[in-house]
PDB file of C-alpha atoms in Angstrom:
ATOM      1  CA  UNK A  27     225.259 136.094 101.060  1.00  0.00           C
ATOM      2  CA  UNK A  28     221.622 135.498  99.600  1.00  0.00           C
ATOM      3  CA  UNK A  29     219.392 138.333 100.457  1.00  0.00           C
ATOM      4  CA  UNK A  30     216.784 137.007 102.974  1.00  0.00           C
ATOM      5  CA  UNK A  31     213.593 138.472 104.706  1.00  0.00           C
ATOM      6  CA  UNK A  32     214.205 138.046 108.407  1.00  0.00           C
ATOM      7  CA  UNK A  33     210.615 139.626 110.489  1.00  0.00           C
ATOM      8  CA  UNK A  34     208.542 138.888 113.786  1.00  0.00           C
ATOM      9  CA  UNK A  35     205.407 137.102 112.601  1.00  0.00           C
ATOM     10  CA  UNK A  36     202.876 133.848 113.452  1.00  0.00           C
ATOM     11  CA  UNK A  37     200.502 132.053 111.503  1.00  0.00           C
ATOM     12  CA  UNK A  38     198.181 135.228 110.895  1.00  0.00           C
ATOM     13  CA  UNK A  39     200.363 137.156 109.966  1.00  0.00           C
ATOM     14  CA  UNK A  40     203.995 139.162 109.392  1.00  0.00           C
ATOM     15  CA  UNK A  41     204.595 142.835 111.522  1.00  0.00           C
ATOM     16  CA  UNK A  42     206.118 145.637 109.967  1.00  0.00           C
ATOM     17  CA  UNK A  43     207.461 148.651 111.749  1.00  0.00           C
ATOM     18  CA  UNK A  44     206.252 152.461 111.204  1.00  0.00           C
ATOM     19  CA  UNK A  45     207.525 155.502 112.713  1.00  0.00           C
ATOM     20  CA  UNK A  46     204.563 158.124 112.775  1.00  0.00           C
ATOM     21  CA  UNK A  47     203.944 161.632 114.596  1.00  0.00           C
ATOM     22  CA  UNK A  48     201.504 161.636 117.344  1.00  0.00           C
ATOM     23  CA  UNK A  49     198.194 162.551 116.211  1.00  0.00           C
ATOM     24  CA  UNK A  50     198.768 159.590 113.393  1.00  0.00           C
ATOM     25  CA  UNK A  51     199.891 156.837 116.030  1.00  0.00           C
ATOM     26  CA  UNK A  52     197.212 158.088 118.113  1.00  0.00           C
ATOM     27  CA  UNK A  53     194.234 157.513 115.817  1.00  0.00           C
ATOM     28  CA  UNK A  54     195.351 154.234 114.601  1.00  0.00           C
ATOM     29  CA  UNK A  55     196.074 152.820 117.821  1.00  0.00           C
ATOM     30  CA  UNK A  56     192.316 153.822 119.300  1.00  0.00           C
ATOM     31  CA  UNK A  57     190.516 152.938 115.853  1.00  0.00           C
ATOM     32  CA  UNK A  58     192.575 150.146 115.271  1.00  0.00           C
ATOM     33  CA  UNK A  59     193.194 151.065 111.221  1.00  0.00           C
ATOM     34  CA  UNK A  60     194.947 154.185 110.113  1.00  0.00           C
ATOM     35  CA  UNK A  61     193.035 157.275 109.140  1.00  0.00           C
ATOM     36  CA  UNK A  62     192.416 160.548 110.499  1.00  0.00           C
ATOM     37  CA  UNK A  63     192.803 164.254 109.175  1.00  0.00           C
ATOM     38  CA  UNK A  64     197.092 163.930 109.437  1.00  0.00           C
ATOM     39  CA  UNK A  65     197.280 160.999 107.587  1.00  0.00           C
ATOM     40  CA  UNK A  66     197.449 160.434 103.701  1.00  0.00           C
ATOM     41  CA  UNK A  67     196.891 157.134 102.474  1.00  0.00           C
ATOM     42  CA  UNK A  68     198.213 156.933  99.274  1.00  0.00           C
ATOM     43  CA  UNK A  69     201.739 159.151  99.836  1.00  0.00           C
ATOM     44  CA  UNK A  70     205.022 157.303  99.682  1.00  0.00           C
ATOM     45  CA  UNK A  71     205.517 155.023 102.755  1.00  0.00           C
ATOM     46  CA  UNK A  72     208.406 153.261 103.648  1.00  0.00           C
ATOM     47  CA  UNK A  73     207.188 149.391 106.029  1.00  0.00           C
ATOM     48  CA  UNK A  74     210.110 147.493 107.439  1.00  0.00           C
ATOM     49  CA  UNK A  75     209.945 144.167 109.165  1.00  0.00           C
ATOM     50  CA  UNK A  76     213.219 145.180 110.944  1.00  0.00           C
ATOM     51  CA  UNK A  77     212.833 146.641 114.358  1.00  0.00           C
ATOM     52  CA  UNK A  78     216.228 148.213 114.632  1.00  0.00           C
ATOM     53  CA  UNK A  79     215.735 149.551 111.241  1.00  0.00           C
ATOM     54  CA  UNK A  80     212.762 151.488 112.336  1.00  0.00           C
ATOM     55  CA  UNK A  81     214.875 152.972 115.874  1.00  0.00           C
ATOM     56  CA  UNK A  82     217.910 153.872 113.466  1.00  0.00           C
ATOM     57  CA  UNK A  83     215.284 155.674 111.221  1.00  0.00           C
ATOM     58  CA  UNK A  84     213.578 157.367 113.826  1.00  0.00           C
ATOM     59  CA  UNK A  85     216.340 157.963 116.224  1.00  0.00           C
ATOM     60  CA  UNK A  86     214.998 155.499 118.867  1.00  0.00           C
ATOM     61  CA  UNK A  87     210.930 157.173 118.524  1.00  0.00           C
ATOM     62  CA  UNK A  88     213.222 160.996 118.755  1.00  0.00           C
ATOM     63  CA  UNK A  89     213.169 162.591 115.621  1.00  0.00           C
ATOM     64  CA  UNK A  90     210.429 164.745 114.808  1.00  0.00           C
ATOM     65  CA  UNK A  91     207.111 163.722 113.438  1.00  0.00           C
ATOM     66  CA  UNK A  92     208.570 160.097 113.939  1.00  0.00           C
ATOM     67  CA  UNK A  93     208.129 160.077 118.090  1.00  0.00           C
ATOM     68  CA  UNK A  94     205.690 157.299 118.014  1.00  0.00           C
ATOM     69  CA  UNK A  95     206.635 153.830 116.726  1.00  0.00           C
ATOM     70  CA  UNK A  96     203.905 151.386 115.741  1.00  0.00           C
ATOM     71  CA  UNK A  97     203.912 147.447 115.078  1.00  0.00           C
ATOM     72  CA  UNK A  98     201.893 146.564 112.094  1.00  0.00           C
ATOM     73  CA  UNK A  99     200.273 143.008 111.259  1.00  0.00           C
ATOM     74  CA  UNK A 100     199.631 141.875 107.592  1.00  0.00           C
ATOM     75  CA  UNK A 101     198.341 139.017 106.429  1.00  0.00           C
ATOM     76  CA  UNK A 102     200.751 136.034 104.799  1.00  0.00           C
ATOM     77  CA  UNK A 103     198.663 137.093 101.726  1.00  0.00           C
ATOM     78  CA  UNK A 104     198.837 140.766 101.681  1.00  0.00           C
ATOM     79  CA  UNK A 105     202.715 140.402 102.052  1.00  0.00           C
ATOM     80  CA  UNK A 106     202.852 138.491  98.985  1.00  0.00           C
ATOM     81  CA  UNK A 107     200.556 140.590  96.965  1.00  0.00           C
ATOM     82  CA  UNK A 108     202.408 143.801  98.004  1.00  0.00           C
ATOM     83  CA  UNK A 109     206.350 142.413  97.253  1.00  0.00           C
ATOM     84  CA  UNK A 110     205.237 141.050  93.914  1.00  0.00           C
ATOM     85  CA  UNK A 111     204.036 144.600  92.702  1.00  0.00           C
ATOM     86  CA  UNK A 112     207.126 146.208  93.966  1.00  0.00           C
ATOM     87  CA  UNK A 113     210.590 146.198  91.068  1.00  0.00           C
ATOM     88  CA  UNK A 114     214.295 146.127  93.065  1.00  0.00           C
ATOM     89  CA  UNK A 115     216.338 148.631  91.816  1.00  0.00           C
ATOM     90  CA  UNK A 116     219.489 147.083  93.348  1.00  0.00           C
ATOM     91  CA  UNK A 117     218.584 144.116  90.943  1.00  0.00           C
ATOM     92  CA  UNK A 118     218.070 146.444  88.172  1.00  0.00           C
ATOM     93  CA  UNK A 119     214.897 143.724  86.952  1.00  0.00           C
ATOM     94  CA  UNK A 120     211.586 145.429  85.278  1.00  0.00           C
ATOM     95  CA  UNK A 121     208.666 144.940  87.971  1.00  0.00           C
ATOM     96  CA  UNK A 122     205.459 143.045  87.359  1.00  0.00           C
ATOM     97  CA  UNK A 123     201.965 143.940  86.873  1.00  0.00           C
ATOM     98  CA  UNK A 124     200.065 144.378  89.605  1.00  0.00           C
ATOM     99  CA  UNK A 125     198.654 141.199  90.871  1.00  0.00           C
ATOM    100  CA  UNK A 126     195.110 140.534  90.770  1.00  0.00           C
ATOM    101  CA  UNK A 127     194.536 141.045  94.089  1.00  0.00           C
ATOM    102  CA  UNK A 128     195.703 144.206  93.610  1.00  0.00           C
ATOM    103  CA  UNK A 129     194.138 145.307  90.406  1.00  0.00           C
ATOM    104  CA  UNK A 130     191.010 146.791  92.395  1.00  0.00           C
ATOM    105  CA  UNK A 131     192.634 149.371  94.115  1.00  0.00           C
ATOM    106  CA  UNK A 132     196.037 150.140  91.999  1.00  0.00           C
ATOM    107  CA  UNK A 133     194.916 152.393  89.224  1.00  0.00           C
ATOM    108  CA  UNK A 134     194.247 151.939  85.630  1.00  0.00           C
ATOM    109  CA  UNK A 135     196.973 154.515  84.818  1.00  0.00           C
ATOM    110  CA  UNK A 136     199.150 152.620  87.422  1.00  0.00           C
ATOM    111  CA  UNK A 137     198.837 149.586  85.561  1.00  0.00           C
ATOM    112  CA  UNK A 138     201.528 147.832  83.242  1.00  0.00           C
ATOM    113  CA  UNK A 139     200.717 148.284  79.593  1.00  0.00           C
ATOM    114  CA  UNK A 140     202.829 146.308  76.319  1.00  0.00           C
ATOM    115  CA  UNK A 141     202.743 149.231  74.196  1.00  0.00           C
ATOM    116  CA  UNK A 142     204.799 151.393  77.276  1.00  0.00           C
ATOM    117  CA  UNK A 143     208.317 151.519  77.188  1.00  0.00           C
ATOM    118  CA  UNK A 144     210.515 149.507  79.571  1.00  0.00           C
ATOM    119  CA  UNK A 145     211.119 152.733  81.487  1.00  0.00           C
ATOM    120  CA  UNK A 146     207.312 153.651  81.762  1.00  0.00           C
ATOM    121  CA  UNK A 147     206.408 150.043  82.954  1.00  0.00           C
ATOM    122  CA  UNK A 148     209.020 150.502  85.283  1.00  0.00           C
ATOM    123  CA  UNK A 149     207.501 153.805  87.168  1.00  0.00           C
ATOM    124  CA  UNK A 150     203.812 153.232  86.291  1.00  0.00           C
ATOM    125  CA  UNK A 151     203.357 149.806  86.161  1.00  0.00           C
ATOM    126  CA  UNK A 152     204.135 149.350  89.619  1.00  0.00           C
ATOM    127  CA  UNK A 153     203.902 151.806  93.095  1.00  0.00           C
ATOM    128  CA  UNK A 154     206.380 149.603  94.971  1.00  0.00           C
ATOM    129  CA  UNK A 155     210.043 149.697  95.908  1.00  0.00           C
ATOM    130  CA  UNK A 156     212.032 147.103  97.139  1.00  0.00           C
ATOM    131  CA  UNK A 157     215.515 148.081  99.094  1.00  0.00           C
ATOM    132  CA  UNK A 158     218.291 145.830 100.711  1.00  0.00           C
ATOM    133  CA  UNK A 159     220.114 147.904 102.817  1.00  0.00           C
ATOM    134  CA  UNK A 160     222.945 146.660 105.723  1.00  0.00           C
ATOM    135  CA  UNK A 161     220.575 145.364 108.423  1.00  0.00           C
ATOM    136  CA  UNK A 162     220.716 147.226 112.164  1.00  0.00           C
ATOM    137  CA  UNK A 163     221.911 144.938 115.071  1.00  0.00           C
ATOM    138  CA  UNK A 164     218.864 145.618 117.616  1.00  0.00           C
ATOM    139  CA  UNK A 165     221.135 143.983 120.390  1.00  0.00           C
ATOM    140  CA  UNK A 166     224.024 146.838 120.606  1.00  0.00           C
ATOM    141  CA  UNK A 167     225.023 150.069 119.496  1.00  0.00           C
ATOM    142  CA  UNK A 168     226.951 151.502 116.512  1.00  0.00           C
ATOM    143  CA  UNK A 169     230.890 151.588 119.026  1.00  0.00           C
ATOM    144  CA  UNK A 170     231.439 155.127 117.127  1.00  0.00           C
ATOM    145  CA  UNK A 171     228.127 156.328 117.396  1.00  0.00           C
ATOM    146  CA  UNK A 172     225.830 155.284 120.199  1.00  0.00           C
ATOM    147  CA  UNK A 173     222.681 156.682 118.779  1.00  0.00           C
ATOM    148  CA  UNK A 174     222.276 154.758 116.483  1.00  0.00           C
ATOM    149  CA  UNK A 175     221.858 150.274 116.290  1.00  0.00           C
ATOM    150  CA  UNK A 176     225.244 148.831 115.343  1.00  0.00           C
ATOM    151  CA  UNK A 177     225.529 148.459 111.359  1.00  0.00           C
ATOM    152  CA  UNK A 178     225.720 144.683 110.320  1.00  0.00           C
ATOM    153  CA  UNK A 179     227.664 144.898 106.796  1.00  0.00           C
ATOM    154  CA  UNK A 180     227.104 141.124 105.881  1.00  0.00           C
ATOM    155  CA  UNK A 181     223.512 140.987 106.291  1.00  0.00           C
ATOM    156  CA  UNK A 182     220.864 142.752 104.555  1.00  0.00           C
ATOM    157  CA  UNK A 183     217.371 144.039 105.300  1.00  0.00           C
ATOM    158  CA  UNK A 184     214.413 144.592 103.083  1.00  0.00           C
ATOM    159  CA  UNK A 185     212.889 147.797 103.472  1.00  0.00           C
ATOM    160  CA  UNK A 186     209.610 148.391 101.009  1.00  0.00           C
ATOM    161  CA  UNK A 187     208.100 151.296  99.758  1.00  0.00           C
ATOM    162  CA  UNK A 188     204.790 151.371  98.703  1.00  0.00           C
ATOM    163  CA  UNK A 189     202.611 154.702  97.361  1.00  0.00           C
ATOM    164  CA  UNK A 190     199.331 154.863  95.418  1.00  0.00           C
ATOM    165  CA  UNK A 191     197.154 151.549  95.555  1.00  0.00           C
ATOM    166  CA  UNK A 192     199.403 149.877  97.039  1.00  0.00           C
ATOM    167  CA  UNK A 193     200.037 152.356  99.781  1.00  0.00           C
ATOM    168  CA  UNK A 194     196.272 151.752 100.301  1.00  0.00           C
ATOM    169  CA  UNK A 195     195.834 147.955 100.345  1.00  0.00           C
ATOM    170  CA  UNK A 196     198.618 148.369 102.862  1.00  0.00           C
ATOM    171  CA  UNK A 197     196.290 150.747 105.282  1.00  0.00           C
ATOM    172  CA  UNK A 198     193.017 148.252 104.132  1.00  0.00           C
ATOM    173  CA  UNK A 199     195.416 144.684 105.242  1.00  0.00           C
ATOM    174  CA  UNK A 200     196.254 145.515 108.792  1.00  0.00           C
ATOM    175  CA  UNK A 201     194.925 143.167 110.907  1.00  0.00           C
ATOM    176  CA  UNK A 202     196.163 145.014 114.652  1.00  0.00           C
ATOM    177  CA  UNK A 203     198.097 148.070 115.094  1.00  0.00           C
ATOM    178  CA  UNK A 204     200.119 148.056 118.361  1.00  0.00           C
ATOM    179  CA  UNK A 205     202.319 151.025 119.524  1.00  0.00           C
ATOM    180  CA  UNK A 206     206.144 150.079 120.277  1.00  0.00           C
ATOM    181  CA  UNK A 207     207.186 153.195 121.628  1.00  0.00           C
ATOM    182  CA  UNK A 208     207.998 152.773 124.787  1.00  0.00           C
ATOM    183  CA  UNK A 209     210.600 149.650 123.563  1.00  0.00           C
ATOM    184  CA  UNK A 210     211.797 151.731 121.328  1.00  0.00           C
ATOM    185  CA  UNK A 211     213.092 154.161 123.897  1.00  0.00           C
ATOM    186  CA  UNK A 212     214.025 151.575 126.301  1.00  0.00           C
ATOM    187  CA  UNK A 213     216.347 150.314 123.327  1.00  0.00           C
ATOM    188  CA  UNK A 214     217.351 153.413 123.009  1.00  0.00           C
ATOM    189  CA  UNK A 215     218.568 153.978 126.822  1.00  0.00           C
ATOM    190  CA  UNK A 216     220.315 150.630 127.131  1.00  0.00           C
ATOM    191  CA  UNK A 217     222.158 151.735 123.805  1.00  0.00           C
ATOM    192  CA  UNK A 218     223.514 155.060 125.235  1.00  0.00           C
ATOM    193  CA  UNK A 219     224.793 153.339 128.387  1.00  0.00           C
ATOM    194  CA  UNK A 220     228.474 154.235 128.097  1.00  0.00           C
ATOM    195  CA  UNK A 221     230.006 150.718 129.297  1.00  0.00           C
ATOM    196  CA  UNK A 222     229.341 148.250 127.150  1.00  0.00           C
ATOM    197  CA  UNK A 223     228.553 145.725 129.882  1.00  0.00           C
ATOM    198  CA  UNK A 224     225.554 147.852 131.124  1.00  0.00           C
ATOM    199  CA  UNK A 225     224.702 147.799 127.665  1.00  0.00           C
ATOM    200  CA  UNK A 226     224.606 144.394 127.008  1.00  0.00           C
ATOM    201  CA  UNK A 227     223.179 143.481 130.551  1.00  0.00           C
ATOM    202  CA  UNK A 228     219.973 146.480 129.941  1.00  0.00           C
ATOM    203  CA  UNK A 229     219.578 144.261 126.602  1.00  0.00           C
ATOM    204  CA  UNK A 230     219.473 141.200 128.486  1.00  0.00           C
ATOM    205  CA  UNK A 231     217.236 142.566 130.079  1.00  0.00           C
ATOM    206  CA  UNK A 232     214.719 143.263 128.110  1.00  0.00           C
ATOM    207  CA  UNK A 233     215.100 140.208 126.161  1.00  0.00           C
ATOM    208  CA  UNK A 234     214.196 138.429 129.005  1.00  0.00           C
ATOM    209  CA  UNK A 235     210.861 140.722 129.739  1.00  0.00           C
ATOM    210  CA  UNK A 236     209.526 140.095 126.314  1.00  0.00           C
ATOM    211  CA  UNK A 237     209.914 143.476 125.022  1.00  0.00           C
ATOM    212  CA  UNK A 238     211.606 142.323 121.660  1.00  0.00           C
ATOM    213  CA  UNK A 239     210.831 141.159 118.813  1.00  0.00           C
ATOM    214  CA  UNK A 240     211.142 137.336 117.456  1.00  0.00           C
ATOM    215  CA  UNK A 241     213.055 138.095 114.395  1.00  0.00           C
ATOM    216  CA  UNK A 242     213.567 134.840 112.398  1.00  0.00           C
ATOM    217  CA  UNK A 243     213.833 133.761 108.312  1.00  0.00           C
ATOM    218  CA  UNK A 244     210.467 134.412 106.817  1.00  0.00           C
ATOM    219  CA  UNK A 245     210.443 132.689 103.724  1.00  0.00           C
ATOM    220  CA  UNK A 246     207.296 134.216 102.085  1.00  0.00           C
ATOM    221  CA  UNK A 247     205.916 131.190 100.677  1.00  0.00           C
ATOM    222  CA  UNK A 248     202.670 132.268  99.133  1.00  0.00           C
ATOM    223  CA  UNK A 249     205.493 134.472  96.774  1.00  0.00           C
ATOM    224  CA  UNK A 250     206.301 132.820  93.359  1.00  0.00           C
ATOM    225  CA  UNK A 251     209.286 131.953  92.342  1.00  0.00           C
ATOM    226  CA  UNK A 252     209.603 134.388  89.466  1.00  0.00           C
ATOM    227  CA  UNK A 253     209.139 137.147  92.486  1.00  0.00           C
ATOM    228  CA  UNK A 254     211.366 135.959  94.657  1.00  0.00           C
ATOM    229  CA  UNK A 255     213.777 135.965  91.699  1.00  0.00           C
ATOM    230  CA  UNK A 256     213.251 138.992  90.887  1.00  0.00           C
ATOM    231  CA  UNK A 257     213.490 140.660  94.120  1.00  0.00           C
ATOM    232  CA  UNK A 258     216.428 138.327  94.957  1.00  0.00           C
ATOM    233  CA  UNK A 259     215.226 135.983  97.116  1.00  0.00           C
ATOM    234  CA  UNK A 260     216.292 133.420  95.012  1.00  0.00           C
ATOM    235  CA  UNK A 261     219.960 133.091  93.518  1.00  0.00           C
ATOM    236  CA  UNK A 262     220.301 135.031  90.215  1.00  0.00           C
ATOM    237  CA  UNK A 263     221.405 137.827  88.847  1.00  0.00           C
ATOM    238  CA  UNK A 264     219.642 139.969  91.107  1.00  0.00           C
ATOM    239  CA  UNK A 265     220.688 138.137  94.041  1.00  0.00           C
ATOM    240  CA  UNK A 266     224.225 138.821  92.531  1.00  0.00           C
ATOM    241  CA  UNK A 267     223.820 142.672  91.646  1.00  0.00           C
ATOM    242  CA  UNK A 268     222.417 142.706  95.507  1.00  0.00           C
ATOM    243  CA  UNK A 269     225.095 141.663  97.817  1.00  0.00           C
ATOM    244  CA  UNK A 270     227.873 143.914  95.293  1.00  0.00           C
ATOM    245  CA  UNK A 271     225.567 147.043  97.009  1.00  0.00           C
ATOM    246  CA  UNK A 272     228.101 149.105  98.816  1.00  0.00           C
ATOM    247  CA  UNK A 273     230.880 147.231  97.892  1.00  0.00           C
ATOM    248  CA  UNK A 274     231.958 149.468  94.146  1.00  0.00           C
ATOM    249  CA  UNK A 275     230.310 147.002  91.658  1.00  0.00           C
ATOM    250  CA  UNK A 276     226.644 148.704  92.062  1.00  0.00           C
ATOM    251  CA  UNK A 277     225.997 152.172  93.241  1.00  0.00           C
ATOM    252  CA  UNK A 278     222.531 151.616  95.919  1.00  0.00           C
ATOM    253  CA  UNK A 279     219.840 153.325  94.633  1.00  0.00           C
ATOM    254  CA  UNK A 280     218.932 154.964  98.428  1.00  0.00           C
TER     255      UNK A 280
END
C-alpha cells in the first residue's frame, strides 16, 4: 500500500503532535511560540501528524519529561518546505538541498555542496528525517498490551525529524500552540478499560464530544513531485523499498 500522509488540518494550516515536559508546554502554551530557558531550538525533534502516535510515544502524556502533549499548527507552506529538506532512509534516496525558503536559517555548512560525497550530502546537506512506521489505531488498544494504541500493520505513518535550521523554522512557523493533554489521558483511560465494550463505548464517547482529531489524506500539494517521489508519496522505488519495512526485504532504519 502507497505510503500516505493522513493529519488533522484546515485551510491555514496542518497540526502536528509534540510530547514536552512541563515547564516547555507551559511557556509555549502562555506565549503562544516555543521558547523559554528548558527548551533548545535547534536539538533533534521528532513532529508527527498522528495523534495516537504521539500517546504510544509518550505513554498516553505518562512518561517522564513527555507529561504534557501539545497540538501544533503549520502553515500548508512550511509543511512543504520542511518535507522537501528531509531524505527517507527507508527509501534509501539522497535528500535535496535545502529549499529556498529555507536557505536563511539552515546553515552554510548545512548546505548541499557538488564537490561532497554522496554520503556527506546525505548528513549535511539536509537536517531532516523522514520515517514510515506502522500507524497507531487512536480508536482501541493494542489486545496484548493495553497501554499502548493498537498497532495497524498495513498502514503507515510519517513521523519527521527535524534538527538545526530546520528544527528552527519549525519553532518560527507555528501559527497556535494548543495543549492536548487532557485527551490524551482520557484516551488513555478508555484504553485501559478491561472490557472491550467499555472501551469502545468511552471512545464513542469522546468522538462524539469533539475531543479527537479529524484525521483524513493530506495530500501536500504545494510538495513537488520529485519530493513526493522521493519521500514516497508517489509510486517508485521508494514507495516500493517502503511498504517491504518490517516485512525482511528492508531492515527500518528506527
Amino acid at each position: 500500500m502507497l505510503p500516505k500522509i493522513r493529519a488533522d488540518f484546515d485551510e491555514e494550516g496542518v497540526y502536528f503532535y509534540q510530547a514536552f515536559q512541563p515547564s516547555i508546554a507551559n511557556y509555549a502554551i502562555e506565549n503562544q511560540r516555543f521558547g523559554g530557558d528548558d527548551f533548545k531550538p535547534v536539538r533533534m525533534t521528532w513532529i508527527k501528524p498522528s495523534f495516537a502516535w504521539v500517546l504510544y510515544r509518550s505513554g498516553y502524556a505518562s512518561k517522564c519529561n513527555q507529561e504534557r502533549i501539545l497540538k501544533v499548527k503549520l502553515p500548508h507552506a512550511a509543511v512543504a518546505s520542511l518535507l522537501a529538506a528531509c531524505h527517507c532512509p527507508g527509501g534509501g534516496l539522497d535528500s535535496a538541498s535545502p529549499p529556498a525558503s529555507l536557505r536563511s536559517v539552515v546553515q552554510v555548512d548545512d548546505m548541499e555542496s557538488d564537490t561532497k560525497p554522496p554520503c556527506a550530502q546525505r548528513s549535511a546537506g539536509s537536517r531532516g528525517v523522514v520515517q514510515w512506521d506502522p500507524e497507531r489505531d487512536v480508536m482501541t488498544c493494542d489486545p496484548k498490551n493495553k497501554k499502548v494504541p493498537r498497532k495497524m500493520l498495513r498502514q503507515r505513518s510519517i513521523q519527521i525529524g527535524l534538527q538545526g535550521g530546520l528544527s528552527e523554522f519549525y519553532v518560527q512557523s507555528a501559527l497556535s500552540i494548543e495543549d492536548v493533554t487532557e485527551q490524551a489521558r482520557a484516551v488513555g483511560r478508555a484504553h485501559q478499560q478491561k472490557k472491550s465494550a467499555d472501551c469502545e463505548a468511552a471512545m464513542r464517547a469522546l468522538l462524539q464530544e469533539g475531543a479527537l482529531p479529524n484525521e483524513r489524506l493530506y495530500e501536500a500539494r504545494l510538495l513537488q513531485e520529485r519530493h513526493k517521489l522521493r519521500l514516497g508519496l508517489l509510486p517508485g522505488e521508494a514507495a516500493d523499498r517502503i511498504t517491504q519495512l518490517g516485512r525482511g526485504g528492508v531492515p527500518n532504519p528506527k
